Short mmCIF file of C-alpha atoms in Angstrom, two decimals:
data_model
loop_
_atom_site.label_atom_id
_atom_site.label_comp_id
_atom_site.label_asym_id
_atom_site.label_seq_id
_atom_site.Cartn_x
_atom_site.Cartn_y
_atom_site.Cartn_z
CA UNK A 21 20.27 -69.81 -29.36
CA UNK A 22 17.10 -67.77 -29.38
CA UNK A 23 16.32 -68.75 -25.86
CA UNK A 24 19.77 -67.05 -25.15
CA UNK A 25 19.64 -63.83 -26.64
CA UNK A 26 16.56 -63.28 -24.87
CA UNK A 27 17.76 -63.49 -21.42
CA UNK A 28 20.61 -61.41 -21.92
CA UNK A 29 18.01 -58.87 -23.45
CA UNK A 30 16.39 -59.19 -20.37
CA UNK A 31 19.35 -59.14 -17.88
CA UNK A 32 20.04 -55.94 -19.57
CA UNK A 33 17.10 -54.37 -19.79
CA UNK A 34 17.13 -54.65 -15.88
CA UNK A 35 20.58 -53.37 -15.78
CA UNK A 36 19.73 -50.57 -17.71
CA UNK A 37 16.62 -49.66 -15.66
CA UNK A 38 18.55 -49.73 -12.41
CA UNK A 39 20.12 -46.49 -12.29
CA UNK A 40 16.79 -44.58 -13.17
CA UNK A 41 15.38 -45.40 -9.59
CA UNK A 42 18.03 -43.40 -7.95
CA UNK A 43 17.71 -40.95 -10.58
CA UNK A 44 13.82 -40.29 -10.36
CA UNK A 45 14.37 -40.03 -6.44
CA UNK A 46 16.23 -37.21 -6.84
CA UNK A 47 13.79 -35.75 -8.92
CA UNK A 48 10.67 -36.70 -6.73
CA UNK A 49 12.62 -35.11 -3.32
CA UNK A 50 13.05 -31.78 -5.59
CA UNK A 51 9.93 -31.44 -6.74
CA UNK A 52 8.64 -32.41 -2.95
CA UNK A 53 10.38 -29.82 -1.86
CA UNK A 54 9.94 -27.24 -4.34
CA UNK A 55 6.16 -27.99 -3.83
CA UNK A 56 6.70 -27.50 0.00
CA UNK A 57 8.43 -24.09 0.04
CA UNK A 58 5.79 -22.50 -2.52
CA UNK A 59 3.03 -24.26 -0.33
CA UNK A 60 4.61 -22.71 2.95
CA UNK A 61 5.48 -19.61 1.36
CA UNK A 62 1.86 -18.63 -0.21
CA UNK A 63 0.34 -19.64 3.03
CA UNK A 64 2.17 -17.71 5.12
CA UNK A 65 1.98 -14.46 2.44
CA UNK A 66 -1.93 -15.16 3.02
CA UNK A 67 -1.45 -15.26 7.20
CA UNK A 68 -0.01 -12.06 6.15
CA UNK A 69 -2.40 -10.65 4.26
CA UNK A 70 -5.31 -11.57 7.03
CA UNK A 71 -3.01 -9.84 9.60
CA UNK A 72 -2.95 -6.48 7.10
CA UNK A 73 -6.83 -7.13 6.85
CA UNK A 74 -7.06 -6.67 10.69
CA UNK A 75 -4.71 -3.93 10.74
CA UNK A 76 -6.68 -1.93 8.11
CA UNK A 77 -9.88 -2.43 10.12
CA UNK A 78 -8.83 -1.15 12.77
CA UNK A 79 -7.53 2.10 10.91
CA UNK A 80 -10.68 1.83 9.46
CA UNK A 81 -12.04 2.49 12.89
CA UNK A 82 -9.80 5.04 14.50
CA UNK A 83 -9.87 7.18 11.76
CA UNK A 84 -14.04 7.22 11.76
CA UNK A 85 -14.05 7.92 15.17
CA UNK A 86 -11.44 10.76 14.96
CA UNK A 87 -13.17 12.55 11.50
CA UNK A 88 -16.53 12.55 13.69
CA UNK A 89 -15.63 13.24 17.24
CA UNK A 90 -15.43 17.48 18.72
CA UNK A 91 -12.76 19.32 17.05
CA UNK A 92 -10.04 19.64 19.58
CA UNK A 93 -6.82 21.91 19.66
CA UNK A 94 -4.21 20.17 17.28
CA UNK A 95 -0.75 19.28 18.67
CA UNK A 96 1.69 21.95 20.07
CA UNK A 97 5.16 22.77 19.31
CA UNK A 98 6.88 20.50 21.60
CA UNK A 99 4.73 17.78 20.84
CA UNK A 100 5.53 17.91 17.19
CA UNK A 101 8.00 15.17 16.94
CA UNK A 102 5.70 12.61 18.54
CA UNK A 103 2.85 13.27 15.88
CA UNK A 104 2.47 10.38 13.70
CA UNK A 105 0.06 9.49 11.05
CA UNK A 106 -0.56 6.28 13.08
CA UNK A 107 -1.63 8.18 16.33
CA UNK A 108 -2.76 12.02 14.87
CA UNK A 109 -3.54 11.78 10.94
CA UNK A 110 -6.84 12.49 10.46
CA UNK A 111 -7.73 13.91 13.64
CA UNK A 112 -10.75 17.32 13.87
CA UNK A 113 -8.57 19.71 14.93
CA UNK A 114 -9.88 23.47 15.49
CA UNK A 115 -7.02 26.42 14.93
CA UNK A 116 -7.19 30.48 15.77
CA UNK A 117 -4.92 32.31 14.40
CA UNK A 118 -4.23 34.84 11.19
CA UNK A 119 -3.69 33.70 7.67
CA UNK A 120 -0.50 35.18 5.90
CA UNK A 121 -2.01 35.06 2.25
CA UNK A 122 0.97 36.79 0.95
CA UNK A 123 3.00 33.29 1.15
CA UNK A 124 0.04 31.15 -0.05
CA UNK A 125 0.92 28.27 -2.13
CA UNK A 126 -1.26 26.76 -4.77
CA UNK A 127 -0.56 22.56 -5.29
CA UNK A 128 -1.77 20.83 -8.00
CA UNK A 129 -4.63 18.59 -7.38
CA UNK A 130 -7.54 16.26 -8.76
CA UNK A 131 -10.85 16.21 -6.96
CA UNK A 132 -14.84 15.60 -7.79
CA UNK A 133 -15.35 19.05 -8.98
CA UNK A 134 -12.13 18.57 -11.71
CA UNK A 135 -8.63 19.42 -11.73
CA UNK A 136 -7.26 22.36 -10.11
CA UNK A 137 -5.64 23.49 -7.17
CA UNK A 138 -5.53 23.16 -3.52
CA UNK A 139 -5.18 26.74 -1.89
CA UNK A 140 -2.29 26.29 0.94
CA UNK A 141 -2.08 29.07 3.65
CA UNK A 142 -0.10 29.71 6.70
CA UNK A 143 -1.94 30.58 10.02
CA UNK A 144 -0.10 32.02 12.33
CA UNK A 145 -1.11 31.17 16.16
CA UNK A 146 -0.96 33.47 18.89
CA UNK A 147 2.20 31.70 19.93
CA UNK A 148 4.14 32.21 16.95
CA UNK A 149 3.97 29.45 15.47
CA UNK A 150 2.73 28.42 12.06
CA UNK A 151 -0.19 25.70 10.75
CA UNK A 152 -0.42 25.35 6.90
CA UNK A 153 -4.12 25.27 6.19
CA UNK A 154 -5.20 23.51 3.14
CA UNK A 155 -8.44 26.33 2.79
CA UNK A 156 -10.15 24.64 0.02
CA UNK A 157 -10.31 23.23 -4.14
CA UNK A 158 -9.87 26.55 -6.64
CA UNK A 159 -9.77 25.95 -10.37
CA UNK A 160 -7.21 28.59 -10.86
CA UNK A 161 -4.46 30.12 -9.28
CA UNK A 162 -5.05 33.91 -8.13
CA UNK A 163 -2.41 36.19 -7.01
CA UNK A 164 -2.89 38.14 -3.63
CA UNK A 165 -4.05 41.33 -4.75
CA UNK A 166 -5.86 44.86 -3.04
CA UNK A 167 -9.17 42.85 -2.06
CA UNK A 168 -7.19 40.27 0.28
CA UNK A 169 -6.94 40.89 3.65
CA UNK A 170 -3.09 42.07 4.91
CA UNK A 171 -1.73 39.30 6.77
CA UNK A 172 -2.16 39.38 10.19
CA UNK A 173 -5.18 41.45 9.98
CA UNK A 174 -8.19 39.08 10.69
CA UNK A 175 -8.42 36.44 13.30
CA UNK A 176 -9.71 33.27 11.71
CA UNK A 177 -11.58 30.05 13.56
CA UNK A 178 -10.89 27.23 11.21
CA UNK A 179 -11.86 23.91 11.69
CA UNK A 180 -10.00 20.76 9.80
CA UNK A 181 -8.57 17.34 9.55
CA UNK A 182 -5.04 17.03 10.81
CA UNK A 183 -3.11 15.83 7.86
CA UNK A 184 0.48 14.15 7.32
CA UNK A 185 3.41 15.37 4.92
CA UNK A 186 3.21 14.83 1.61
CA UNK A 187 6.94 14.57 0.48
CA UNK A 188 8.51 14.29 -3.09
CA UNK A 189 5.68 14.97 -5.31
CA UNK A 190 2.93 13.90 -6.81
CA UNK A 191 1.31 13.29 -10.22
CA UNK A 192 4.08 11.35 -11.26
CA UNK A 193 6.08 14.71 -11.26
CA UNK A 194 8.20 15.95 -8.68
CA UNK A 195 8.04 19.39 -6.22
CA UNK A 196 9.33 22.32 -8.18
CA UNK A 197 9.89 25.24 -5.73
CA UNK A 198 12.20 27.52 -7.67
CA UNK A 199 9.38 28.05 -9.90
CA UNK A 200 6.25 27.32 -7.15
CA UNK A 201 4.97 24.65 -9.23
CA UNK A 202 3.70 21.95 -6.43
CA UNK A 203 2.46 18.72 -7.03
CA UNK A 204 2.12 17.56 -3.19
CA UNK A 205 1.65 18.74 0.02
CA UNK A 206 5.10 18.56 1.08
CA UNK A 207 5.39 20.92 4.39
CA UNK A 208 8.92 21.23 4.42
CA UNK A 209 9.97 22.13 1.25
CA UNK A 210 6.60 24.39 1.19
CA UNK A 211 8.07 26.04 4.87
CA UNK A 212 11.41 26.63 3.23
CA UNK A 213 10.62 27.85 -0.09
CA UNK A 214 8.17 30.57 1.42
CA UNK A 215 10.93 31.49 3.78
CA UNK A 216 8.39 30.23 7.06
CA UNK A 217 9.81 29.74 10.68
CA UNK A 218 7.91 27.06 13.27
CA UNK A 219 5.93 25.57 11.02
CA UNK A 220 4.25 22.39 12.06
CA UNK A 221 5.11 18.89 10.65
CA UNK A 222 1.59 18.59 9.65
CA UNK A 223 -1.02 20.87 7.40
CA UNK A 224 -4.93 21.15 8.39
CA UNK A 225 -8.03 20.66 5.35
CA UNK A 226 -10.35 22.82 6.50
CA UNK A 227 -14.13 21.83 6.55
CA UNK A 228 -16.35 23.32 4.63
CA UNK A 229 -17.91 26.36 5.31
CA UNK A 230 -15.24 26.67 8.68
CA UNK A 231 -13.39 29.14 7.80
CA UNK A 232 -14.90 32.01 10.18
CA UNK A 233 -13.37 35.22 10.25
CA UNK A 234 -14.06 38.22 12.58
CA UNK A 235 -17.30 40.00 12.10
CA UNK A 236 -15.97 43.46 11.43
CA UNK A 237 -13.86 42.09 8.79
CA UNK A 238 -16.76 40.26 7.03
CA UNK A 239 -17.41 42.70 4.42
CA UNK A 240 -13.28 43.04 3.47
CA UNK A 241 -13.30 39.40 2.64
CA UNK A 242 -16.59 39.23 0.57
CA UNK A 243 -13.93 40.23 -2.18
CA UNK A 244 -12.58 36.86 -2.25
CA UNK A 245 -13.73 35.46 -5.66
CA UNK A 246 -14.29 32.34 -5.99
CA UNK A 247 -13.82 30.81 -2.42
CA UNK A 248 -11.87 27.57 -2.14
CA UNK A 249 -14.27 25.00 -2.27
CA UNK A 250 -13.04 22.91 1.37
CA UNK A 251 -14.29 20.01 3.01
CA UNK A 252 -12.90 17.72 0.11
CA UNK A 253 -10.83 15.30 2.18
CA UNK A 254 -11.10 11.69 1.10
CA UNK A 255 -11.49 9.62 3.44
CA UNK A 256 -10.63 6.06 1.85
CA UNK A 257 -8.61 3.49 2.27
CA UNK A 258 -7.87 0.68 -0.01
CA UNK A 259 -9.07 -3.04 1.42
CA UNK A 260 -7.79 -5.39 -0.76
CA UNK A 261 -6.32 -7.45 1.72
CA UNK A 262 -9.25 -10.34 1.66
CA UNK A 263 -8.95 -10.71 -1.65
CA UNK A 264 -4.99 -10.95 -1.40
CA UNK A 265 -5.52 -13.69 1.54
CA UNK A 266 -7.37 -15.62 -1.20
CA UNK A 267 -5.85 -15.45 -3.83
CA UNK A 268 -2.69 -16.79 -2.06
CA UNK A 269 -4.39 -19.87 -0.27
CA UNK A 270 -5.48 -20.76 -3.46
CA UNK A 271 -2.27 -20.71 -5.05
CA UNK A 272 -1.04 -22.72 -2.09
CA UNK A 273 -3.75 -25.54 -2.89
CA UNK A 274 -3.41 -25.56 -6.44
CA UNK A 275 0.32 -26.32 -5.22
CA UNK A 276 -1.03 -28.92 -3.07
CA UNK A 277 -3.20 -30.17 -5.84
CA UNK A 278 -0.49 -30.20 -8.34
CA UNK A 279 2.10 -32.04 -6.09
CA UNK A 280 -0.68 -34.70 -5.14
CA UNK A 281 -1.41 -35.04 -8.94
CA UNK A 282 2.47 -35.58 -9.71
CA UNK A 283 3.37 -37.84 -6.55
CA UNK A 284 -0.18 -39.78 -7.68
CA UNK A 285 1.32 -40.25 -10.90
CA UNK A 286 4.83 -41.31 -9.70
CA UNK A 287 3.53 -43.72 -7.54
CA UNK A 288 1.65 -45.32 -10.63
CA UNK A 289 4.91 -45.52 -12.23
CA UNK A 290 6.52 -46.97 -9.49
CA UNK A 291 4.22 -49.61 -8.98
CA UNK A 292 4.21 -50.53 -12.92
CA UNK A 293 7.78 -50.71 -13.35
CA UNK A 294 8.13 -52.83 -9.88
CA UNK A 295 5.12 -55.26 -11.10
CA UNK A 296 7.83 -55.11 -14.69
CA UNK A 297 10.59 -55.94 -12.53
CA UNK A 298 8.97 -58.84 -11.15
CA UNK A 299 7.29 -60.44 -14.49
CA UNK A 300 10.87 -60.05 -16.15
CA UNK A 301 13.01 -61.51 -13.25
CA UNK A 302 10.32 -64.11 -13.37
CA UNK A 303 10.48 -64.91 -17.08
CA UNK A 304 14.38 -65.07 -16.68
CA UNK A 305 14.09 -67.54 -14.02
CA UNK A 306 11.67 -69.48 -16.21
CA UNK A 307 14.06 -69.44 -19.12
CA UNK A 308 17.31 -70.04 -17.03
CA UNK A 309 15.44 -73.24 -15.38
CA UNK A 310 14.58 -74.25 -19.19
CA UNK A 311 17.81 -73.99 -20.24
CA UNK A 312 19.38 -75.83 -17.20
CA UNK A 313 16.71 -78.74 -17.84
#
């Protein structure tokens, strides 16, 4: 009787173990390829990320070699919609032409010598048309008053690095030009709340020291106290991208290491619960040829 009830434990203990094997193969091909997409995926983020690496070099580059070759004559009118930050930001550009410090425009800015202001002036070229020059750092605004040159009366030489738009704001605050408070460099709005005509997509910061004015008029601007500090352009660019590139090839081993862990392990299981299998369909033959004898 005891020899009974044990086979029919066993015959169902089989029974019962049957339907996990279809069950745990569901679960192995989900996990394969869950492990598969997240392996592809941070791979390919890291191809990425080596691609951005190359791609910042080379910035890298073009922008050195523009910042230290001669300053040449920046882009003109017609060519404005072709300039690009790709193919002109950060160019040495050299302008002629007269300030109009009546519609000057102080933005609010953060620099090595504190906070402050960047001092933002139109210069009108003999053409007509209209550059805004970023003339230097000041730590406070100052109002165009009797020691400032009329506009249009001195002929400035400035020398500068061509720089893009700044649009929206800045300082986590945005443009306000109903009451001139700036917090970027945003040309357009700057053009249209000053009331400017042909103004250039672009704005100039001047070197230092490059802001050369006619002789005669020499004396008439010693009364500009405190000059804007120029020459302040950072040139820096954020390379991150090798360290990106890691980080997501290692994700994609420890993906690979994980999986190979967990399909290690599976196979382990496998193999006990076949060897099981096999020493319980064995004892039930044993038992079934006792029982017959």
């Amino acid at each position: 009787m005891t020899d009974g009830a044990d086979v029919v434990r066993a015959d169902a203990s089989a029974s019962a173990g049957a339907p996990e094997q279809p069950r745990s193969a569901i679960v192995t091909w989900i996990v394969t390829i869950c492990a598969g997409l997240f392996f592809f995926s941070f791979t390919a983020l890291g191809c990425w990320q080596l691609w951005r690496l190359q791609w910042k070099l080379d910035l890298i580059s073009r922008v050195e070699q523009r910042v230290h070759t001669a300053a040449v004559m920046p882009p003109a009118q017609a060519a404005w919609p072709a300039v690009s930050a790709a193919s002109d930001e950060y160019r040495h550009v050299r302008l002629q032409g007269c300030f109009l410090f009546r519609q000057t425009v102080y933005v609010k800015a953060a620099t090595e010598l504190g906070g402050g202001f960047w001092m933002l002036v139109p210069l009108q070229q003999e053409d007509g048309s209209v550059v805004l020059v970023n003339r230097g750092f000041v730590k406070q605004k100052k109002d165009a008053d009797v020691r400032t040159p009329q506009s249009g009366s001195v002929r400035y030489t400035v020398t500068g690095l061509l720089r893009m738009s700044e649009p929206g704001g800045g300082f986590l605050r945005n443009n306000d030009p109903r009451h001139g408070n700036w917090f970027s460099r945003d040309i357009g709005a700057i053009a249209q709340a000053q009331q400017i005509s042909r103004v250039a997509p672009f704005f100039v910061d001047a070197d230092a020291a490059a802001q050369q004015p006619d002789a005669t008029y020499r004396a008439l601007l010693a009364g500009e106290d405190p000059a804007p500090a120029g020459g302040l352009t950072v040139i820096s660019f954020h390379n991150n991208h090798l360290v990106y590139a890691l980080t997501w090839y290692a994700l994609a081993l420890m993906v690979a290491g994980g999986y190979y862990l967990v399909f290690r392990e599976r196979c382990r299981q496998l193999r006990s619960s076949v060897a099981k299998q096999d020493g319980t369909q064995g004892e039930c033959q044993h038992d079934r040829q006792g029982r017959k004898s």
